[in-house]
PDB file of N, CA and C in Angstrom:
ATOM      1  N   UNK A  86      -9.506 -19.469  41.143  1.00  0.00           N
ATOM      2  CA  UNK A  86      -9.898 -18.790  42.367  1.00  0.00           C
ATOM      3  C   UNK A  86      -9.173 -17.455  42.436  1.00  0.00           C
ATOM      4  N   UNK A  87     -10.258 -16.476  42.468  1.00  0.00           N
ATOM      5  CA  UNK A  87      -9.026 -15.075  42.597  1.00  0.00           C
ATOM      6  C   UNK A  87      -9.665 -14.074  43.581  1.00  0.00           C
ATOM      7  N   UNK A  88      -8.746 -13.911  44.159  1.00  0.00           N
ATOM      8  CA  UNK A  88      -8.900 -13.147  45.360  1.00  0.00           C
ATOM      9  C   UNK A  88      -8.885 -11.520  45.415  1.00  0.00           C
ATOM     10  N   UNK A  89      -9.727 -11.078  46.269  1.00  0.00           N
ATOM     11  CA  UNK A  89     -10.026  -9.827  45.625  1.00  0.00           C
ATOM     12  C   UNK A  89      -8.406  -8.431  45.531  1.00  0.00           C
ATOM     13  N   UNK A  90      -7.223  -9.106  46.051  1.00  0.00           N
ATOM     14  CA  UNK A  90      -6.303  -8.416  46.307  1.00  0.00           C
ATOM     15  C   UNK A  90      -5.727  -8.634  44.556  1.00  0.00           C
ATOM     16  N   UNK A  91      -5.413  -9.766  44.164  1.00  0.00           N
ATOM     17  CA  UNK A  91      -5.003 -10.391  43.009  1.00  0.00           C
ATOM     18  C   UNK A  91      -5.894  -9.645  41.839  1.00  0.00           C
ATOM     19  N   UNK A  92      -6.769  -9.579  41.915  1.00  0.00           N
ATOM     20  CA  UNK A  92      -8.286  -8.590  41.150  1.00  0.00           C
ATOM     21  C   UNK A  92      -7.446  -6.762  40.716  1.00  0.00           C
ATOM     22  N   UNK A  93      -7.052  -6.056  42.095  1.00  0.00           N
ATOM     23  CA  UNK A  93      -6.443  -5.120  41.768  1.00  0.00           C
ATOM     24  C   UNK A  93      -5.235  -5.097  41.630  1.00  0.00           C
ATOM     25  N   UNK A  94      -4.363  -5.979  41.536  1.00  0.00           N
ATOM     26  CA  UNK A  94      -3.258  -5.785  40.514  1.00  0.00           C
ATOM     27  C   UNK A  94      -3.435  -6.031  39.275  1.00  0.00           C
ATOM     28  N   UNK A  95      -4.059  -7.051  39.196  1.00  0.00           N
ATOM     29  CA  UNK A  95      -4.582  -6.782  37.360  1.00  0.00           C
ATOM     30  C   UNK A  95      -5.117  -5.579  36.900  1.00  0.00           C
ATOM     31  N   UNK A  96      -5.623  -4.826  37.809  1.00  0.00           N
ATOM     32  CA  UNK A  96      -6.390  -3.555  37.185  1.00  0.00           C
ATOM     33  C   UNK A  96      -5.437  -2.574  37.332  1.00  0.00           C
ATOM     34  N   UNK A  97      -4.518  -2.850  38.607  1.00  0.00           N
ATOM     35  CA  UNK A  97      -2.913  -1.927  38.227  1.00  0.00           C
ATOM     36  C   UNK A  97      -2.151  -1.749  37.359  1.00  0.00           C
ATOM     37  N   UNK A  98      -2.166  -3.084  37.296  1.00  0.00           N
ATOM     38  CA  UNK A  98      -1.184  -3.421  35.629  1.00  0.00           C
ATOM     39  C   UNK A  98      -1.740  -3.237  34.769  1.00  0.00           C
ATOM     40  N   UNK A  99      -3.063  -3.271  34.592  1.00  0.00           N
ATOM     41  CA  UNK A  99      -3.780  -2.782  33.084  1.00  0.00           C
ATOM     42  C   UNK A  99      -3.560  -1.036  32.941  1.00  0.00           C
ATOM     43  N   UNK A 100      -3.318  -0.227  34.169  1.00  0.00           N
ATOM     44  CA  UNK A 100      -3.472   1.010  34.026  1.00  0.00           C
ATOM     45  C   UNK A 100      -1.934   1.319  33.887  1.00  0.00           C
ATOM     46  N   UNK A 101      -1.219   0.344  34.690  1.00  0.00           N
ATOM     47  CA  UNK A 101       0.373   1.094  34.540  1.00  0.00           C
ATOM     48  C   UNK A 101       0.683   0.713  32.677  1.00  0.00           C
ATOM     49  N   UNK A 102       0.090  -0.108  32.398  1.00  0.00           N
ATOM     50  CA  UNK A 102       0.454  -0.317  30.730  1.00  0.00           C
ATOM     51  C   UNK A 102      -0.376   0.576  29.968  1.00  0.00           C
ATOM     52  N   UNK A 103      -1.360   0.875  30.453  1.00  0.00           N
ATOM     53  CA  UNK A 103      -1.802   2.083  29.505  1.00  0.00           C
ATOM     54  C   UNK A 103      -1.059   3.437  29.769  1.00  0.00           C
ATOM     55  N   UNK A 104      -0.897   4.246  30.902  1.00  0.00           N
ATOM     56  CA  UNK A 104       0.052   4.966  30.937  1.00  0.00           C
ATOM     57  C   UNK A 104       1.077   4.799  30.009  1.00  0.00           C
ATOM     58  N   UNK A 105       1.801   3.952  30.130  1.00  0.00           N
ATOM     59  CA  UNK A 105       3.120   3.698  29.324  1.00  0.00           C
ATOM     60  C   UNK A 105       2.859   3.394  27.804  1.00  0.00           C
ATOM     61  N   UNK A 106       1.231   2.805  27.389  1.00  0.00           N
ATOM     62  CA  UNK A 106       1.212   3.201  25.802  1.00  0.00           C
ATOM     63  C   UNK A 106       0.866   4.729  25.526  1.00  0.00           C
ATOM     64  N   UNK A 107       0.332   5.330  26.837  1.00  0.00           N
ATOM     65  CA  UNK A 107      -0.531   6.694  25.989  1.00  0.00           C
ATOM     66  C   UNK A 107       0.906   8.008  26.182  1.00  0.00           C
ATOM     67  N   UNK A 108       2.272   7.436  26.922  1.00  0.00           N
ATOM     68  CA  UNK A 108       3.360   8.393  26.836  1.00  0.00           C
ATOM     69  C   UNK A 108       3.892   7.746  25.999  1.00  0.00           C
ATOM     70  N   UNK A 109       4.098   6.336  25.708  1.00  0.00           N
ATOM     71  CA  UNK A 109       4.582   6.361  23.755  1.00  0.00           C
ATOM     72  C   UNK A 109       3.832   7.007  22.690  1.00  0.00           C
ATOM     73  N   UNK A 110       3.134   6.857  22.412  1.00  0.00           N
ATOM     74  CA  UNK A 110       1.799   7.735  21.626  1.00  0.00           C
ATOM     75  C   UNK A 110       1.891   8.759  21.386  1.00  0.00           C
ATOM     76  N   UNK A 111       1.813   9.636  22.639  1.00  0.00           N
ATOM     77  CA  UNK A 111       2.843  11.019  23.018  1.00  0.00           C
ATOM     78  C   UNK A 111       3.526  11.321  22.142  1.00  0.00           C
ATOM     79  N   UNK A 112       4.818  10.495  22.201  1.00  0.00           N
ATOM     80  CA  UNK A 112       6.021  10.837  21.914  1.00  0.00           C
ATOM     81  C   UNK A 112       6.074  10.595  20.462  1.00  0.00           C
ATOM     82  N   UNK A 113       5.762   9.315  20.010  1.00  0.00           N
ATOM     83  CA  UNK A 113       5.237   9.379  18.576  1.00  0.00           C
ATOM     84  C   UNK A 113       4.799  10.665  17.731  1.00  0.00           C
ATOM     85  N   UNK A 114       3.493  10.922  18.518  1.00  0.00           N
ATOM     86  CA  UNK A 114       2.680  12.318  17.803  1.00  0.00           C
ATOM     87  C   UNK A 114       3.205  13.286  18.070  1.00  0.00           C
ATOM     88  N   UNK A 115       4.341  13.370  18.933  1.00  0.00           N
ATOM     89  CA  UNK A 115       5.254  14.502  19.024  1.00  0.00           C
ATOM     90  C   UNK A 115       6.160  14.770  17.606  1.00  0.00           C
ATOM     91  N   UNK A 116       6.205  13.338  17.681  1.00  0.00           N
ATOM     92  CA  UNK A 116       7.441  13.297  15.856  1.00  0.00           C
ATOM     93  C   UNK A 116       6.328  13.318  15.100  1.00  0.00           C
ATOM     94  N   UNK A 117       5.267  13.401  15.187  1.00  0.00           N
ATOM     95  CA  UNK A 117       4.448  13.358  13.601  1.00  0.00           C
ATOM     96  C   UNK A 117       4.641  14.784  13.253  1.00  0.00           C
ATOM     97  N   UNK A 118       4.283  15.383  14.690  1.00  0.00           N
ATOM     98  CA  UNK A 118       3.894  17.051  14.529  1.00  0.00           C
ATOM     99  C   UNK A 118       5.282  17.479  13.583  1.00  0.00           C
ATOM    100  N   UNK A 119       6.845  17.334  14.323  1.00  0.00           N
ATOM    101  CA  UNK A 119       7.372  17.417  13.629  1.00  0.00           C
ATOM    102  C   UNK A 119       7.605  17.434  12.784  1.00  0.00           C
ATOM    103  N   UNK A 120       7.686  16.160  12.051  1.00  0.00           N
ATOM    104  CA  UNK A 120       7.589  15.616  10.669  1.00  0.00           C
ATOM    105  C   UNK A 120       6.360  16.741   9.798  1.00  0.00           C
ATOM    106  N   UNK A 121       5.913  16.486  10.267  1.00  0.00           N
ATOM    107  CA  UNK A 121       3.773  17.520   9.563  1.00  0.00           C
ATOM    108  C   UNK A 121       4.822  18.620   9.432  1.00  0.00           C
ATOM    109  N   UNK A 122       5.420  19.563   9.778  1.00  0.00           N
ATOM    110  CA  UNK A 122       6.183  21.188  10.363  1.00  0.00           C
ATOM    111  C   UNK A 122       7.147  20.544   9.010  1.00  0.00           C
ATOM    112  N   UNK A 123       7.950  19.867   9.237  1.00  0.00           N
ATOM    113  CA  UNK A 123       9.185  19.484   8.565  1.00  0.00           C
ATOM    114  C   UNK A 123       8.130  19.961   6.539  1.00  0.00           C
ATOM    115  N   UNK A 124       7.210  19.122   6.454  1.00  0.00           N
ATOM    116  CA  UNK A 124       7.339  18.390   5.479  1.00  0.00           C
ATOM    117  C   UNK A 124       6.191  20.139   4.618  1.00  0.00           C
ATOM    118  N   UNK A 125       5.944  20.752   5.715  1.00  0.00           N
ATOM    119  CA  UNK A 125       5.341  21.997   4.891  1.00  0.00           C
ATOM    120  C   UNK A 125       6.349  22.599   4.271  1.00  0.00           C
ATOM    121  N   UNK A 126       7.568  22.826   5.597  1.00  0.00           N
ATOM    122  CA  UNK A 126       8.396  23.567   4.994  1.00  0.00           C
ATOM    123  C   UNK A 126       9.208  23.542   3.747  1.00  0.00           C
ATOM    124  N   UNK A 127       8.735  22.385   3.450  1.00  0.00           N
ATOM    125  CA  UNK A 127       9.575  22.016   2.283  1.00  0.00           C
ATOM    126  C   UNK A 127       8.463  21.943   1.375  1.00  0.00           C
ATOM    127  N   UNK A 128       6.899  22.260   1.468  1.00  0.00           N
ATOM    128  CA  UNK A 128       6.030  22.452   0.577  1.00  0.00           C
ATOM    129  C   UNK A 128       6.519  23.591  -0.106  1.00  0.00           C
ATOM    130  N   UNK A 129       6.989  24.983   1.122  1.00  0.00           N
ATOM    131  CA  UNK A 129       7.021  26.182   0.661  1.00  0.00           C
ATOM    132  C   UNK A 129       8.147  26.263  -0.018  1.00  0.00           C
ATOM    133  N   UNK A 130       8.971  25.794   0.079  1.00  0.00           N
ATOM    134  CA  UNK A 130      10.298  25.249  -0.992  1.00  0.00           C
ATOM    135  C   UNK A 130      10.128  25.145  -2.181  1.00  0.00           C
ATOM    136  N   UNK A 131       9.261  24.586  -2.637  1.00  0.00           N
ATOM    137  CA  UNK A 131       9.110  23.631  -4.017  1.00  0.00           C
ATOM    138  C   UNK A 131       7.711  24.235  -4.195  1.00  0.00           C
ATOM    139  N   UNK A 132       7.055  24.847  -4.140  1.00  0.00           N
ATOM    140  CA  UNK A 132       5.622  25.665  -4.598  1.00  0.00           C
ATOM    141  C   UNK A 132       5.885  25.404  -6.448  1.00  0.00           C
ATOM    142  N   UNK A 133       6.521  25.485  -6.877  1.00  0.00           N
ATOM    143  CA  UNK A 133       6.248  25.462  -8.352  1.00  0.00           C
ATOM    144  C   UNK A 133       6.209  24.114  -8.840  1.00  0.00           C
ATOM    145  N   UNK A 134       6.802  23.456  -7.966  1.00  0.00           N
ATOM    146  CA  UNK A 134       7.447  21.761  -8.884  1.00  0.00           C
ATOM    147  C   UNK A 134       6.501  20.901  -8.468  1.00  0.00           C
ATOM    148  N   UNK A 135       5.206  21.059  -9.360  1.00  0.00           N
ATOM    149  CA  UNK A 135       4.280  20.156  -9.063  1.00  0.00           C
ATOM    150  C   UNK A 135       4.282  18.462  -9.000  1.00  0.00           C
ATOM    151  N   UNK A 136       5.016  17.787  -9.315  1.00  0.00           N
ATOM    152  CA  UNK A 136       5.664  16.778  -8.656  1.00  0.00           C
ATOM    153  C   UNK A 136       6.312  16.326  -7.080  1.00  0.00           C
ATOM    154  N   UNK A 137       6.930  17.082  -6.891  1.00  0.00           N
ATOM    155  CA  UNK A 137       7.469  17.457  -5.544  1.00  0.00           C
ATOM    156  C   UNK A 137       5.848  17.782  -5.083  1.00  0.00           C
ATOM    157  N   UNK A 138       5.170  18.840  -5.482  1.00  0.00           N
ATOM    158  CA  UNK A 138       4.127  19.087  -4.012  1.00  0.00           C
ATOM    159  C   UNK A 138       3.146  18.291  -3.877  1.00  0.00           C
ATOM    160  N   UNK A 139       3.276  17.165  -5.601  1.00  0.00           N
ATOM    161  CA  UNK A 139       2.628  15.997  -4.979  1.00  0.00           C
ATOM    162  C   UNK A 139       2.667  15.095  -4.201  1.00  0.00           C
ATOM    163  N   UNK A 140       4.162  14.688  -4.310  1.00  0.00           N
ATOM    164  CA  UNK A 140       4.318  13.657  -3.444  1.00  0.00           C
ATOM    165  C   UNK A 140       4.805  14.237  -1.836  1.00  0.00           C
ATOM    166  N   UNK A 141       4.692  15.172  -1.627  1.00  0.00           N
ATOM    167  CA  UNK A 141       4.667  15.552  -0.373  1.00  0.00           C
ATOM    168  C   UNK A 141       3.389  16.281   0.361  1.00  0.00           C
ATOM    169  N   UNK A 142       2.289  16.371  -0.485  1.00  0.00           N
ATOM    170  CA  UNK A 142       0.896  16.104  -0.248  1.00  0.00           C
ATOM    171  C   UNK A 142       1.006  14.655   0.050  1.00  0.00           C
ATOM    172  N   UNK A 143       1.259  13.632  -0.585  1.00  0.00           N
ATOM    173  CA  UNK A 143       1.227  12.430  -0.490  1.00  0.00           C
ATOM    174  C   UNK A 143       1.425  12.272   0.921  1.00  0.00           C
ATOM    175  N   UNK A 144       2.876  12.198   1.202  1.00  0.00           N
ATOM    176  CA  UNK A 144       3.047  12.074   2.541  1.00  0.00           C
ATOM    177  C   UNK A 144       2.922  12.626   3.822  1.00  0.00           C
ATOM    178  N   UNK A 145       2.105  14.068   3.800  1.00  0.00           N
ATOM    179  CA  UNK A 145       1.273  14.703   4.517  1.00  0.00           C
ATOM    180  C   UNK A 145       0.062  13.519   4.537  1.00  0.00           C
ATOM    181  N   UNK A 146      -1.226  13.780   3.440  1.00  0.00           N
ATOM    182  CA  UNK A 146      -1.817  12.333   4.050  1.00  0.00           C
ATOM    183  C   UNK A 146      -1.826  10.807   4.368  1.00  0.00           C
ATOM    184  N   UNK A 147      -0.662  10.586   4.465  1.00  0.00           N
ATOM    185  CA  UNK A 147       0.128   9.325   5.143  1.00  0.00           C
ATOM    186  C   UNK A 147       0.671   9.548   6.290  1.00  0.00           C
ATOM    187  N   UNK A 148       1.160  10.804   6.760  1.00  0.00           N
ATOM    188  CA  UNK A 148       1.358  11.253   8.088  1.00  0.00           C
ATOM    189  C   UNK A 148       0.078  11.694   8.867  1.00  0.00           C
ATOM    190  N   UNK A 149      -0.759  12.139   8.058  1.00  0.00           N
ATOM    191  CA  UNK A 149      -2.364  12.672   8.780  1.00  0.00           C
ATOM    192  C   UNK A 149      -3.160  11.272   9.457  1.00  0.00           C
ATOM    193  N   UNK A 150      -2.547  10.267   8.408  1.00  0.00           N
ATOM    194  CA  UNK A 150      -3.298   8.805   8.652  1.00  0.00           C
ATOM    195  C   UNK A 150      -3.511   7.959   9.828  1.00  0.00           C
ATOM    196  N   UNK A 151      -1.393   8.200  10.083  1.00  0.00           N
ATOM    197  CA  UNK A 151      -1.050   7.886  11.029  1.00  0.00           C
ATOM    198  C   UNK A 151      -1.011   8.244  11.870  1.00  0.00           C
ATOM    199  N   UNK A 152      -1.360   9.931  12.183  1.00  0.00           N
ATOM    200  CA  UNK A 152      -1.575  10.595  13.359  1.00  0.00           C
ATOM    201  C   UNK A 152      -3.006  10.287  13.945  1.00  0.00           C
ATOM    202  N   UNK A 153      -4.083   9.810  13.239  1.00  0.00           N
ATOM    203  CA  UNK A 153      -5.348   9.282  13.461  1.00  0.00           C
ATOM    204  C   UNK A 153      -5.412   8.305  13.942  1.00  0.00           C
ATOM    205  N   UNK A 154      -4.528   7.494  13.150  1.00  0.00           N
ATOM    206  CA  UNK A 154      -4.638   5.743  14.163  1.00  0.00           C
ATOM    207  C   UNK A 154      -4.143   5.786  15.867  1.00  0.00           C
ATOM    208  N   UNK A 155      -2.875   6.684  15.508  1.00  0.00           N
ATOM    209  CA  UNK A 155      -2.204   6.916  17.182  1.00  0.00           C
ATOM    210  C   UNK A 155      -2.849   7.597  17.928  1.00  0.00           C
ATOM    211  N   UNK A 156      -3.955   8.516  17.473  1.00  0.00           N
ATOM    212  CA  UNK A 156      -4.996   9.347  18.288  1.00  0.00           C
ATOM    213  C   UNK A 156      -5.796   8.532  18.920  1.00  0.00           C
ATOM    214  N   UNK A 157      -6.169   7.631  18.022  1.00  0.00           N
ATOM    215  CA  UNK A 157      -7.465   6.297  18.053  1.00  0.00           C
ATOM    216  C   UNK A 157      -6.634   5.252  19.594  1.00  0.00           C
ATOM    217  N   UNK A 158      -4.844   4.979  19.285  1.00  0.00           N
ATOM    218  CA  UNK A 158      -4.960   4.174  20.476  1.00  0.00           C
ATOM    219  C   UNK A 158      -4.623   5.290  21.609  1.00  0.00           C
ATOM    220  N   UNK A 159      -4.461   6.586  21.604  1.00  0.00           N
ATOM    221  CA  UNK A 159      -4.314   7.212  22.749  1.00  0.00           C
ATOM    222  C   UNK A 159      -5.455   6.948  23.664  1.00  0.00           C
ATOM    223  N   UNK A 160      -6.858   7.405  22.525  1.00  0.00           N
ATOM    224  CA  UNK A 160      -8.155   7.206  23.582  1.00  0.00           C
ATOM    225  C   UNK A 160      -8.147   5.819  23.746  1.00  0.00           C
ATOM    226  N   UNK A 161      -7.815   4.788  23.337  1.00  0.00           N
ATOM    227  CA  UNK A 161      -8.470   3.446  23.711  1.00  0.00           C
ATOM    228  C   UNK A 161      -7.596   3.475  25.375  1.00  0.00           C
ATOM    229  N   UNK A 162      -6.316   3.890  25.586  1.00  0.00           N
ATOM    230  CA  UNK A 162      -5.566   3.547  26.100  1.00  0.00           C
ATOM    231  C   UNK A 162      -6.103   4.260  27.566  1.00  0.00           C
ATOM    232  N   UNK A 163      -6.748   5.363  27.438  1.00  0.00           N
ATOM    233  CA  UNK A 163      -7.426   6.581  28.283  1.00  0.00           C
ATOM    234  C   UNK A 163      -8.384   5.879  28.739  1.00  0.00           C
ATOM    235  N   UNK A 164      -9.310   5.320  28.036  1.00  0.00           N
ATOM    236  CA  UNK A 164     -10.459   4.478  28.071  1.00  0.00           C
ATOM    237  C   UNK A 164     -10.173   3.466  29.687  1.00  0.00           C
ATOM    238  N   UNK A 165      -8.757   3.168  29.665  1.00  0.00           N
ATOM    239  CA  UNK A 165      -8.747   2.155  30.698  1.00  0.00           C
ATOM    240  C   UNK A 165      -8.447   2.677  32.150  1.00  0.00           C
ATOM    241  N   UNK A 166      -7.956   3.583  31.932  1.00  0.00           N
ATOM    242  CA  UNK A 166      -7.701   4.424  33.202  1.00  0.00           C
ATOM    243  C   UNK A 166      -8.907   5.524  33.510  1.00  0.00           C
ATOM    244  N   UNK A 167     -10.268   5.407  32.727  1.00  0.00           N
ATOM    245  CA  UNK A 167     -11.198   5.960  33.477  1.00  0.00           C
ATOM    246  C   UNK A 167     -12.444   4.658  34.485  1.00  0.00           C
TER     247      UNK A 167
END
């Protein structure tokens, strides 16, 4: 039996937890950006040592990857608060 008061706290709490995943998310893709900034600069470092600019291509698209998935739950998370 649920009463229509009990109804909008569940829909409170579904929105106060999305808030609070889509400012982790945030903060996450705040350090990716970083990291992304970090990991050029050290492309332009090593321009000759094709080893090095592989594996830090590498982990550019392993950081691109993961900036996609966390994009993916930002909107899911948006999704609930519209």
């Amino acid at each position: 039996d649920r009463s229509p008061s009990r109804g909008l706290g569940d829909v409170y709490k579904r929105q106060r937890e999305a808030r609070k995943a889509m400012a982790r998310v945030e903060k996450a893709l705040a350090r990716a950006a970083e990291r992304r900034e970090r990991l050029h600069e050290q492309l332009a470092t090593v321009a000759t040592d094709h080893t090095a600019v592989l594996e830090l291509q590498s982990s550019l698209r392993a950081l691109d990857a993961q900036r996609e998935a966390l994009e993916s739950e930002w909107f899911a998370a948006a999704e609930v608060l519209d």
